[in-house]
Coordinates of C-alpha atoms in Angstrom, one line a residue:
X160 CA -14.1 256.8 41.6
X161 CA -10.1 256.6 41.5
X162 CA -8.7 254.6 44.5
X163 CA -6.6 255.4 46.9
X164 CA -3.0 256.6 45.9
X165 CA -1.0 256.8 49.2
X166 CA -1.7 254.2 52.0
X167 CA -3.7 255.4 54.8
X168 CA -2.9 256.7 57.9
X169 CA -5.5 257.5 59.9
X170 CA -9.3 257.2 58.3
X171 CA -10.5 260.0 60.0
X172 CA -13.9 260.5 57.1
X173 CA -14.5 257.5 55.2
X174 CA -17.0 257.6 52.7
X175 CA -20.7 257.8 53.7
X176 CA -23.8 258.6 51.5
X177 CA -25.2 262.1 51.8
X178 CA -28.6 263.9 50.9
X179 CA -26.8 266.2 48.2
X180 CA -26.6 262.8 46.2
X181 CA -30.5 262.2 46.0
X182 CA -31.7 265.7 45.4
X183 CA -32.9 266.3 42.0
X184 CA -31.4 269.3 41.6
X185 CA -27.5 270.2 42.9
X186 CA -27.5 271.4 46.2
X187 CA -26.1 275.1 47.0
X188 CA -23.6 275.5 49.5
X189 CA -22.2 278.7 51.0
X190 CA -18.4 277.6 51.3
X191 CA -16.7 273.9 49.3
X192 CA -13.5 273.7 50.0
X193 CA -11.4 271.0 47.7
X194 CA -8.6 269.2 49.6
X195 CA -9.1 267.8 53.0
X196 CA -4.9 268.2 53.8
X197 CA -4.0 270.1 56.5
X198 CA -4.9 273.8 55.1
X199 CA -8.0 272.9 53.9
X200 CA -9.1 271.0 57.7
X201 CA -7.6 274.0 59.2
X202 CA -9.8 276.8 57.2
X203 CA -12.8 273.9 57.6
X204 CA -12.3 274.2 61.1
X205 CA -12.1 278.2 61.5
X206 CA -15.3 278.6 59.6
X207 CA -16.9 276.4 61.6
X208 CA -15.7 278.3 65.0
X209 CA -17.3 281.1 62.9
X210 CA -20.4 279.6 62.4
X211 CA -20.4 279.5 58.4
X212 CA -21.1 276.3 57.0
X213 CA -18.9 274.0 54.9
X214 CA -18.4 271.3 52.5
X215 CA -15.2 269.3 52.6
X216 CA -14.5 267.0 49.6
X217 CA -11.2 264.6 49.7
X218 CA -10.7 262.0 47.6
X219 CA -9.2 259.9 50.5
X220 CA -10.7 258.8 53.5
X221 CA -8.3 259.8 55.8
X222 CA -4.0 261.3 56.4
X223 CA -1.3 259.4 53.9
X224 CA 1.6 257.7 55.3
X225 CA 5.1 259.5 55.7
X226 CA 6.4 262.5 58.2
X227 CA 6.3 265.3 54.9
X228 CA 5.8 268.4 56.7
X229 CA 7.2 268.1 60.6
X230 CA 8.3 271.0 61.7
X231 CA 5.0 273.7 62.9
X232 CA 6.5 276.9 63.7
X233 CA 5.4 279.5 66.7
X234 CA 2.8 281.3 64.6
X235 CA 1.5 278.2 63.5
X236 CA 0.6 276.8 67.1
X237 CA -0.4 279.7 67.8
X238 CA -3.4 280.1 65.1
X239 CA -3.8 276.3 66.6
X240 CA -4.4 278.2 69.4
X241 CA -7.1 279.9 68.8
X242 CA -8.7 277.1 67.1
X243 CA -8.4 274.6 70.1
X244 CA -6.1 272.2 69.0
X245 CA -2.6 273.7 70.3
X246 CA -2.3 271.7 73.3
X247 CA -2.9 268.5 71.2
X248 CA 0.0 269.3 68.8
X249 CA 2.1 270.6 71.3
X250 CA 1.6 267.5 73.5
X251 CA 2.4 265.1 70.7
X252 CA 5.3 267.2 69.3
X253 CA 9.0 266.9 70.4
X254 CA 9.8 270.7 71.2
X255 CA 12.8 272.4 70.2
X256 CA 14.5 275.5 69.7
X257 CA 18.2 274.6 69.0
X258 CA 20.0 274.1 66.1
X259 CA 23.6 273.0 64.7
X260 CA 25.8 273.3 61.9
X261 CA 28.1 270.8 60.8
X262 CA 30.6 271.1 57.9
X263 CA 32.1 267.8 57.0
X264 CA 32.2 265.9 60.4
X265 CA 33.0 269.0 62.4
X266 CA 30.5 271.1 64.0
X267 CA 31.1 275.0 63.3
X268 CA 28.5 276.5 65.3
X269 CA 24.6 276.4 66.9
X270 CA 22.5 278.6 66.8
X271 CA 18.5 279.5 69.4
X272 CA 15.6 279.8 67.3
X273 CA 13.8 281.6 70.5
X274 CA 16.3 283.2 72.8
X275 CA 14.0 285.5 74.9
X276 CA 11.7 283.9 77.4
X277 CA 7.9 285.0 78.0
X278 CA 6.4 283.3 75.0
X279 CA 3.8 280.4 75.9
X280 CA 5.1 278.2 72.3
X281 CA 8.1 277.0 71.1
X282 CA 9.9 278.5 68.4
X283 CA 9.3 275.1 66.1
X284 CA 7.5 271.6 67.1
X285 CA 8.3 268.5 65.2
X286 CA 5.3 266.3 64.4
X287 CA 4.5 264.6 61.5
X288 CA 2.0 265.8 59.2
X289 CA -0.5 262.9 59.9
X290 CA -0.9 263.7 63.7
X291 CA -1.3 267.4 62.6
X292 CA -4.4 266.8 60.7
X293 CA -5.5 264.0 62.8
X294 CA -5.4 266.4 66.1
X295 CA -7.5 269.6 63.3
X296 CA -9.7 266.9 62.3
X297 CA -10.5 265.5 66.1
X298 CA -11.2 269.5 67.0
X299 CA -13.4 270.1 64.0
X300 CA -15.7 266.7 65.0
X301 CA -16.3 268.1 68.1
X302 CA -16.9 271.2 66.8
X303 CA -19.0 269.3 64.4
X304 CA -20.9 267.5 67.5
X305 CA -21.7 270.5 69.4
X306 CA -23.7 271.7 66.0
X307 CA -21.0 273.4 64.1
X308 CA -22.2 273.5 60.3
X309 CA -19.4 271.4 58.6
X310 CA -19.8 268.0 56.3
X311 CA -16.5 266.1 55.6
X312 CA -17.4 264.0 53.0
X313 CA -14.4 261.7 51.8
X314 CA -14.1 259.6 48.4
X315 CA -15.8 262.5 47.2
X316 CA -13.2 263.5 44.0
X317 CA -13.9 266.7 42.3
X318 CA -14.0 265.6 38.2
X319 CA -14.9 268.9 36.8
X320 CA -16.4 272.4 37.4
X321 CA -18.1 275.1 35.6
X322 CA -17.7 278.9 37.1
X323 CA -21.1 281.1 37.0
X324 CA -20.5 285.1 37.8
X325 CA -21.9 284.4 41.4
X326 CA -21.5 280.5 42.1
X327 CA -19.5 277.2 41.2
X328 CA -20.8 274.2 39.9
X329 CA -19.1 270.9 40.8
X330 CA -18.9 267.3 39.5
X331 CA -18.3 264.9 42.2
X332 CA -17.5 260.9 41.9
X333 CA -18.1 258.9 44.6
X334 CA -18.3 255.1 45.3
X335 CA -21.8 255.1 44.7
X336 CA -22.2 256.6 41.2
X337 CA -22.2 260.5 40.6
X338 CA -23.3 263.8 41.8
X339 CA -23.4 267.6 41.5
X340 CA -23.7 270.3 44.0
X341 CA -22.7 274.5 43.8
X342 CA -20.9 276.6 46.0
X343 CA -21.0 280.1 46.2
X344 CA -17.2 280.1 47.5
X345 CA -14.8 277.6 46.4
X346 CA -11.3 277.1 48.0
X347 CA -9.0 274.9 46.4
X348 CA -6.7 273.3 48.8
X349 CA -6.0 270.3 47.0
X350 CA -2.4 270.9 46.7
X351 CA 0.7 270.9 44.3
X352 CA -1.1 268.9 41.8
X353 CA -4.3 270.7 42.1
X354 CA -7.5 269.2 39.7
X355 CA -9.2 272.9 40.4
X356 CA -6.9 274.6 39.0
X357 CA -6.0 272.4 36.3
X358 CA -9.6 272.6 35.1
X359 CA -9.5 276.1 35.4
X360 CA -6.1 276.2 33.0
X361 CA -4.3 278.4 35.4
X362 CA -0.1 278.2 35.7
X363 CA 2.4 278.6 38.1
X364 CA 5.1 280.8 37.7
X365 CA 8.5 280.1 39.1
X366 CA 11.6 277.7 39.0
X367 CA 12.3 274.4 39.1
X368 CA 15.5 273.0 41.3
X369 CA 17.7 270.2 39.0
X370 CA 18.5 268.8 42.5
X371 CA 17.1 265.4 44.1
X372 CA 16.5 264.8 48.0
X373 CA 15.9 261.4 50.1
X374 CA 13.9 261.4 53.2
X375 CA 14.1 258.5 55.5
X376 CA 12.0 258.4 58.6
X377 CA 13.4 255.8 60.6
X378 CA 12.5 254.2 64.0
X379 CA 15.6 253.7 66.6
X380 CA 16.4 254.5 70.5
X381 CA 19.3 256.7 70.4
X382 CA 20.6 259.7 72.5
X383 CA 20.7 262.4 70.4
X384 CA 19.6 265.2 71.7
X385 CA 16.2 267.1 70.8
X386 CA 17.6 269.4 67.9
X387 CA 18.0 270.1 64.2
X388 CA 21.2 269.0 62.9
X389 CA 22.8 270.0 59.5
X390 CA 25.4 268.8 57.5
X391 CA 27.4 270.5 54.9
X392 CA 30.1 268.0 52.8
X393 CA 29.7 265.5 55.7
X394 CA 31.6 262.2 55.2
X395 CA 28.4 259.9 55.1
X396 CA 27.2 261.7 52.0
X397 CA 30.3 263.8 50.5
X398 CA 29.7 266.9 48.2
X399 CA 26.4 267.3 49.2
X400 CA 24.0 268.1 53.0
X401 CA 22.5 266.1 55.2
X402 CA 19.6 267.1 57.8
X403 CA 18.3 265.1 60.8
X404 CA 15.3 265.6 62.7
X405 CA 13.7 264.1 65.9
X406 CA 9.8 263.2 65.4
X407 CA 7.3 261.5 68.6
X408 CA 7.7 257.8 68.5
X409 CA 11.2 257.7 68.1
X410 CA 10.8 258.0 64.6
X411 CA 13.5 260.3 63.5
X412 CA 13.9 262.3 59.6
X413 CA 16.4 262.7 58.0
X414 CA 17.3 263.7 54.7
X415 CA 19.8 263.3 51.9
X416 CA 21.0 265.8 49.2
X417 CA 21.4 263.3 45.9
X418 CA 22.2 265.7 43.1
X419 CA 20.3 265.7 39.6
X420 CA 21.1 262.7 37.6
X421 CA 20.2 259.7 39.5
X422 CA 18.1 256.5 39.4
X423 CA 15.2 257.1 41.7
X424 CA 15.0 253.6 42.3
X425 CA 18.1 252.3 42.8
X426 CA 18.0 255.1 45.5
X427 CA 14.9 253.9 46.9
X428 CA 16.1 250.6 47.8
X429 CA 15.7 249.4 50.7
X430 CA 19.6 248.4 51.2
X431 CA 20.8 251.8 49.4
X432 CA 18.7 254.0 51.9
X433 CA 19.8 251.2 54.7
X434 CA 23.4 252.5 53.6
X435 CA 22.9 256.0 53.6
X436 CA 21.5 255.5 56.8
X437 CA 24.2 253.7 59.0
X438 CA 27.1 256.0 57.7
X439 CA 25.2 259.0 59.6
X440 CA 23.8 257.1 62.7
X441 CA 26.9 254.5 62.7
X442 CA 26.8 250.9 62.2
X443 CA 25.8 249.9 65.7
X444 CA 22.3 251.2 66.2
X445 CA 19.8 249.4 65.3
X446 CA 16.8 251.1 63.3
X447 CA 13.9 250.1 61.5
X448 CA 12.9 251.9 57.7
X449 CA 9.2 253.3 58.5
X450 CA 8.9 255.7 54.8
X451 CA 11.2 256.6 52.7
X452 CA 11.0 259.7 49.1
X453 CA 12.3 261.0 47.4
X454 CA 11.4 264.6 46.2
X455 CA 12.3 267.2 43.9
X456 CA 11.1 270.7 44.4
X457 CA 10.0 273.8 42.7
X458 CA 9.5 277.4 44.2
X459 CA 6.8 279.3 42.1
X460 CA 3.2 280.9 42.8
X461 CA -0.1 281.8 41.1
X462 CA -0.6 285.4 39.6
X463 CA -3.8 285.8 41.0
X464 CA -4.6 283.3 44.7
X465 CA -8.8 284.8 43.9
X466 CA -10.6 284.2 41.1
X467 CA -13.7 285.4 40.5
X468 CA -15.8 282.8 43.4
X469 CA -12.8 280.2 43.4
X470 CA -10.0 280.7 46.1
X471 CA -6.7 278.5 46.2
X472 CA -4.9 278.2 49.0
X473 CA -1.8 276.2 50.3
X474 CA 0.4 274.1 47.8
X475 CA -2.3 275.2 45.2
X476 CA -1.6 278.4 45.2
X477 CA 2.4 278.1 45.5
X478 CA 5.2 275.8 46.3
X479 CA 8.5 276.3 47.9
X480 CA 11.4 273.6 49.0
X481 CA 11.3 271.8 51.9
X482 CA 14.0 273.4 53.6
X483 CA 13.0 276.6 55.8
X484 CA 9.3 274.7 57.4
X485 CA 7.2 277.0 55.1
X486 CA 5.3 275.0 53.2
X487 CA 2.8 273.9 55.8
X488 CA 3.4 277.0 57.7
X489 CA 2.5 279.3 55.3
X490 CA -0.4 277.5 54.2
X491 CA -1.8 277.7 57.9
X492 CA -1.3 281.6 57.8
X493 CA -3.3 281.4 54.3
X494 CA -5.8 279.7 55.9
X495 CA -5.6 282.1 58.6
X496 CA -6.2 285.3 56.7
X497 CA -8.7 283.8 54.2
X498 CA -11.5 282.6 57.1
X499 CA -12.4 285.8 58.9
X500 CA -12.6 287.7 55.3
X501 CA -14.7 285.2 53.9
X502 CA -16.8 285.0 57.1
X503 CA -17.7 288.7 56.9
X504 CA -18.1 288.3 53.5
X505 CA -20.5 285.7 53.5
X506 CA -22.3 287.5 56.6
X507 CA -22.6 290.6 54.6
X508 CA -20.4 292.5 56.4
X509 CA -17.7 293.2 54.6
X510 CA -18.0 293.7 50.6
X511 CA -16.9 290.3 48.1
X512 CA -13.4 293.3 47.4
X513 CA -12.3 292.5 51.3
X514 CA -11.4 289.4 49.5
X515 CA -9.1 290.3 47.2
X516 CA -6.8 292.1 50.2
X517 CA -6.0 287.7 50.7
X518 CA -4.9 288.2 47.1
X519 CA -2.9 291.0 48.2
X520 CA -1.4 290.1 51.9
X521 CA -0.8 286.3 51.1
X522 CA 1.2 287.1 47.8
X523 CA 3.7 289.0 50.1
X524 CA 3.8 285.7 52.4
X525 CA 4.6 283.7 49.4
X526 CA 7.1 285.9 47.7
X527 CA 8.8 286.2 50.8
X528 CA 9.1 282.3 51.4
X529 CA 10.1 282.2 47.5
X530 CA 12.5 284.4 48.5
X531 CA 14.3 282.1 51.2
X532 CA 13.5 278.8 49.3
X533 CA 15.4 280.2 46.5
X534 CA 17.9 281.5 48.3
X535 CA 18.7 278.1 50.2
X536 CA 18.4 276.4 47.1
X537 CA 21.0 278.0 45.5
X538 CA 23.4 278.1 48.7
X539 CA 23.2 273.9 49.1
X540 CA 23.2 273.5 45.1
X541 CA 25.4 276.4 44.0
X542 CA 24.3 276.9 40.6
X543 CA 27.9 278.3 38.9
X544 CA 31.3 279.0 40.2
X545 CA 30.9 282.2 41.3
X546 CA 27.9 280.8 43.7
X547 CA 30.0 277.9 44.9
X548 CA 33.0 280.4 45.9
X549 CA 30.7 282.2 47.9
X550 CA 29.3 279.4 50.0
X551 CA 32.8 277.8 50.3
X552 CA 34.0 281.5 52.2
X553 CA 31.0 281.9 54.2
X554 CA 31.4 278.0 55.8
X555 CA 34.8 279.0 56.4
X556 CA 34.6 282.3 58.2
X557 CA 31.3 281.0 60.5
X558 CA 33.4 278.8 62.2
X559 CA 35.5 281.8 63.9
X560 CA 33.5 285.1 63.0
X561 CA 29.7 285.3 64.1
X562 CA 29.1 287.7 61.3
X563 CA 28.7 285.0 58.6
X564 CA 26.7 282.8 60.4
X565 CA 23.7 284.5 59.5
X566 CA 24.9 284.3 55.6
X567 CA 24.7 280.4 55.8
X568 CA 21.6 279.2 54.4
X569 CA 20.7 275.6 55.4
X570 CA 17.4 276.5 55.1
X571 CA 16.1 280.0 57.2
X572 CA 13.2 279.1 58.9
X573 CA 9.9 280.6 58.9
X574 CA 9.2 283.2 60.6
X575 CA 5.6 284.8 61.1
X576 CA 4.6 287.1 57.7
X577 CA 4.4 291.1 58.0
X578 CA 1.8 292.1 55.9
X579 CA 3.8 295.9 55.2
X580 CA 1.6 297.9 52.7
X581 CA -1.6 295.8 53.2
X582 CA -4.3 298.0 51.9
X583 CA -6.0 296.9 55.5
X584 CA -3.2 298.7 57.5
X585 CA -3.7 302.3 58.8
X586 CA -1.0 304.7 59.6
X587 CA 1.3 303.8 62.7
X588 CA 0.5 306.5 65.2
X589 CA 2.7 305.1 68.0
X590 CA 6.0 307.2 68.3
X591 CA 8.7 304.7 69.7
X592 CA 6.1 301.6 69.0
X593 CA 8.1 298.4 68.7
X594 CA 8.9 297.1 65.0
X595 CA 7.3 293.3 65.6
X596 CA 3.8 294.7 66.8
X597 CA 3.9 297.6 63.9
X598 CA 0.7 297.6 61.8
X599 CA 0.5 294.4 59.6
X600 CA 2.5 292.2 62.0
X601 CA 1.6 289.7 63.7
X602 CA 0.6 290.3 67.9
X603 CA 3.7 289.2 69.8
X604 CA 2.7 286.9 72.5
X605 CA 3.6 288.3 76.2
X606 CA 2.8 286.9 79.7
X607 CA -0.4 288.5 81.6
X608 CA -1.7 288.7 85.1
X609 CA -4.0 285.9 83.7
X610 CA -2.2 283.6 81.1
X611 CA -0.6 284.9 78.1
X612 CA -1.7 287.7 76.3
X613 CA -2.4 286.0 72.8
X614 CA -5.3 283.5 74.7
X615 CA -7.7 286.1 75.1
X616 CA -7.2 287.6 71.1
X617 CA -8.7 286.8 67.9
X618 CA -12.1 285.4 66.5
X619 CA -12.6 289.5 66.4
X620 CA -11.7 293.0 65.9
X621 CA -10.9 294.6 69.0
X622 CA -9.2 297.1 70.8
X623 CA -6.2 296.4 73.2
X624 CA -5.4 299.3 75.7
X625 CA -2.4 299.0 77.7
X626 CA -1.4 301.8 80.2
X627 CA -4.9 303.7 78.7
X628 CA -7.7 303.6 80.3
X629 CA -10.6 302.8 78.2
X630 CA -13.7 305.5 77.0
X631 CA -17.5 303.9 77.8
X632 CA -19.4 302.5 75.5
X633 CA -16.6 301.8 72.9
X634 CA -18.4 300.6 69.4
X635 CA -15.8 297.0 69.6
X636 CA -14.8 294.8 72.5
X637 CA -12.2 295.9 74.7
X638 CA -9.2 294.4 76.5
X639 CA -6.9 296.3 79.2
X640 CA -4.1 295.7 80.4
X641 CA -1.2 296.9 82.6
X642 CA 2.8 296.6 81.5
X643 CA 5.6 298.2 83.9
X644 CA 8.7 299.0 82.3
X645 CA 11.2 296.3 81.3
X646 CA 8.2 293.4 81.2
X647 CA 7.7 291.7 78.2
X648 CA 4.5 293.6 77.7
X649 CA 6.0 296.8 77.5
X650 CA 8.9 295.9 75.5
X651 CA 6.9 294.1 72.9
X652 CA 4.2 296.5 72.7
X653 CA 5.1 300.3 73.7
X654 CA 8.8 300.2 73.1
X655 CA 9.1 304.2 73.8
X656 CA 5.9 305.3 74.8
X657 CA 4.0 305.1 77.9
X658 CA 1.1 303.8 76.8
X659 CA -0.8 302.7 73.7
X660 CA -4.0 301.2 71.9
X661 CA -3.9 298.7 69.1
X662 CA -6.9 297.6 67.1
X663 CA -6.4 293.9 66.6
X664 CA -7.7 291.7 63.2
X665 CA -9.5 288.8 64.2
X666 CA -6.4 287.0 62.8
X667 CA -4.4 288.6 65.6
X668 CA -2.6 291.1 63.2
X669 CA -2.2 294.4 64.5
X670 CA -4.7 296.6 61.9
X671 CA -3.3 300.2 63.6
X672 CA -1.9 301.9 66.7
X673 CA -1.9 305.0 68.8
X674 CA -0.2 306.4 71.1
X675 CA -4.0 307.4 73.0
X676 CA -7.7 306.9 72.2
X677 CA -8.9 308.6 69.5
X678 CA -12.6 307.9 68.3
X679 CA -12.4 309.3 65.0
X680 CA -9.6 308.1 64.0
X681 CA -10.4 304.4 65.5
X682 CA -13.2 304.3 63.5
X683 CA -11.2 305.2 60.2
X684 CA -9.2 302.2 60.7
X685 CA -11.7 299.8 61.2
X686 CA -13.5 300.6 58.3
X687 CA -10.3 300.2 56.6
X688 CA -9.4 296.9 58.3
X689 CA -12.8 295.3 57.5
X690 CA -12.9 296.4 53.9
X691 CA -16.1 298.6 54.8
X692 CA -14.2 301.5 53.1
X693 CA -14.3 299.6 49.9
X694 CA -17.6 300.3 49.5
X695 CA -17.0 304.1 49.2
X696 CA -14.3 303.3 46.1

């Protein structure tokens, strides 16, 4: 057994003895997933809401030092939500919704992530990664304790695996010596580097930034205000950007653009970063270095996110730059779409092909974060002259003409993914319907008589009337409820018409709509939307 390569955290499962490691024979389990990170507690923890049981194997015992991901967007407290640890992040976090754009030492403009009101989230929390999975890992223990069927099992490292038509087979070192077990599902959510897929010979394809970046989370009291701040050219770190971020604990992030051809550690030094440091913050506030890293970053993806009975999800499955919070983000919404398919897949409810729409709906999530990360990339590192004139005009027409600002690219952040053109959606039969509740999308959250509208969603498909009243004895769960013109309700959900019905994913994404009940064609969608219709391909 390797030891530990990052210092610890939190130890949130150190290593225990288990049966599988005495049984003559290896031990078949339903679901293993590889990786106990953030993605892989966060599927853990949504099958085990779902009652299917689960093998987690880390390596570690516990969450590595350092902020890395910090920033959880909407959609991501949200599926937190649903899982019962929101409030936890959200408690923790440092909210925040506004952001500014600096160009040398002069601020040019500021923009509001969430400018309409009726939404129970923020548009982005800061947090550091380690409270993250500690506050997933402390929800899925209680989970665990009221006799959800989940085994975290760390110092387990995966060393190799063999792949049978209708199971895995995994080799696993412990402390203690080796042991084997099999899976008829494995996820691989042990990230960028991942041992599963290196075993299985599988590549990434994408692109490589020649670009180097320092983070710096420092400690200090200071009265900046609760925002994301970005540099362009400033005078602390000329030529290149500059980012700073407030975390809980007055910690604070920040980040330094360093260009391609440096000495890592010469940059890592404790007096270099020290300097970096007091020419943005100034030289009379005091501070204290908690992690520093440097990073370089790639933006590429698997072909193929199933294969055969192994799953990757998360950094496994693709990688994009830090800039933009979609990293973590859409890892969490991978996370989000695989756990209900598998679910019905394992209760034999859905056929093994419902599986492969993941395949399908989370490759347009990635190639739409590619997308941005690329696009961000090549704004803050201009790759050729052409690329640098562009950048230069943009920064100088946002100052004075709004227009621009939306070309400057310090890193668009995430935003929920539309899955357009799933094979899951149905037709949209809602004349006037709203775009962000179309089929595929994500539910908008609105206030209700009792809450907000996304507590009472998901786990399930079912049907949400509003303005319709509903038939008896409808085949899936029901929820009403009432909008009045102008409410966030309406506006979010009927747009133009006076009334609708949506059947709802358990993942909260809106599967189809209608402008009234219809049985028939209700039914249609659901066999769609649950992969039922595969069968009859």
């Amino acid at each position: 057994m390797t030891k530990a390569r990052y210092k610890t955290e939190f130890t949130l499962y150190p290593y225990r003895r288990v049966a599988d490691q005495n049984a003559a024979v290896a031990v078949r389990h339903p679901v293993v997933i590889v990786g106990g990170g953030a993605i892989g507690m966060v599927l853990a923890l949504d099958l085990a809401k779902k009652n299917i049981p689960c093998v987690v194997l880390d390596d570690h015992d516990g969450v590595g030092a350092g902020s890395r991901a910090i920033c959880f967007s909407k959609r991501t407290l949200e599926i937190c939500d649903r899982l019962g640890c929101g409030q936890a992040i959200v408690d923790k976090g440092v909210i925040w919704n506004v952001g500014r754009v600096f160009r040398g030492a002069r601020e040019i403009y500021d923009f509001d992530l969430l400018p309409e009101q009726g939404h129970r989230r923020p548009a982005f929390v800061n947090l550091q990664q380690p409270y993250f999975e500690r506050f997933v890992v402390d929800t899925l223990r209680a989970a665990e304790q009221d006799g959800a069927p989940v085994d975290i099992r760390g110092q387990n490292q995966v060393n190799g695996i063999a792949l049978f038509d209708d199971y895995v087979a995994l080799d696993i070192a412990t402390p203690e010596g080796d042991y084997q077990i099999e899976a008829d599902w494995l996820i691989a959510c042990d990230g960028a580097n991942s041992a599963v897929r290196n075993y299985m010979n599988l590549e990434f394809q994408g692109e490589v930034f020649k670009d180097n970046f320092l983070i710096a989370d420092i400690r200090m009291k200071a009265d900046f205000p609760t925002e994301r701040r970005f540099w362009f050219d400033p005078p602390f770190n000329p030529g290149q950007t500059a980012l700073l971020h407030k975390q809980p604990d007055d910690v604070w992030r920040l980040d330094f653009q360093l260009g391609w051809g440096i000495d890592r550690a010469a940059e890592l030094a404790p007096d270099r970063v020290r300097q970096r440091v007091m020419g943005m913050i100034g030289n009379d506030t005091e501070f204290e270095l908690v992690w520093t890293s440097i990073y370089t970053f790639q933006c590429c993806s698997m072909e193929r996110y199933r294969n055969g009975r192994v799953i990757f999800a998360g950094d496994s499955a693709h990688q994009v730059s830090p800039f933009g919070a979609r990293g973590c983000n859409g890892g969490v919404q991978d996370a989000d779409n695989l756990a209900w398919k598998l679910a019905m897949v394992i209760a034999e409810d859905a056929p093994e092909a419902l599986l492969d729409s993941y395949d399908h709906e989370r490759h347009i999530g990635a190639k739409e974060n590619i997308l941005n990360s690329t696009r961000t990339a090549t704004f803050l590192t201009p790759r050729n002259r052409a690329d640098a004139l562009f950048r230069d005009a943009v920064l100088d027409l946002s100052e004075t003409q709004p227009f621009a600002r939306a070309m400057v690219n310090s890193g668009r952040l995430s935003l929920p993914c539309v899955y357009d053109g799933s094979p899951l959606n149905s037709a949209d039969a809602l004349p006037g319907g709203p775009q962000g509740s179309r089929p595929g999308a994500p539910c908008p959250d609105a206030p209700v008589d009792d809450g907000f509208l996304l507590d009472h969603l998901g786990g399930r498909f079912e049907l949400l009337f509003i303005n319709e009243e509903a038939p008896q004895n409808v085949a899936l769960p029901v929820i009403t409820r009432t909008a009045s013109p102008g409410d966030p309700l309406a506006e979010r959900y009927l747009g133009t018409a006076k009334g609708a019905v949506y059947l709802l994913r358990p993942d909260q994404h809106v599967a189809a709509r209608w402008a009234a009940f219809d049985a028939v064609a209700i039914e249609t969608a659901f066999k769609r939307a649950s992969g039922m219709s595969m069968n009859d391909e």
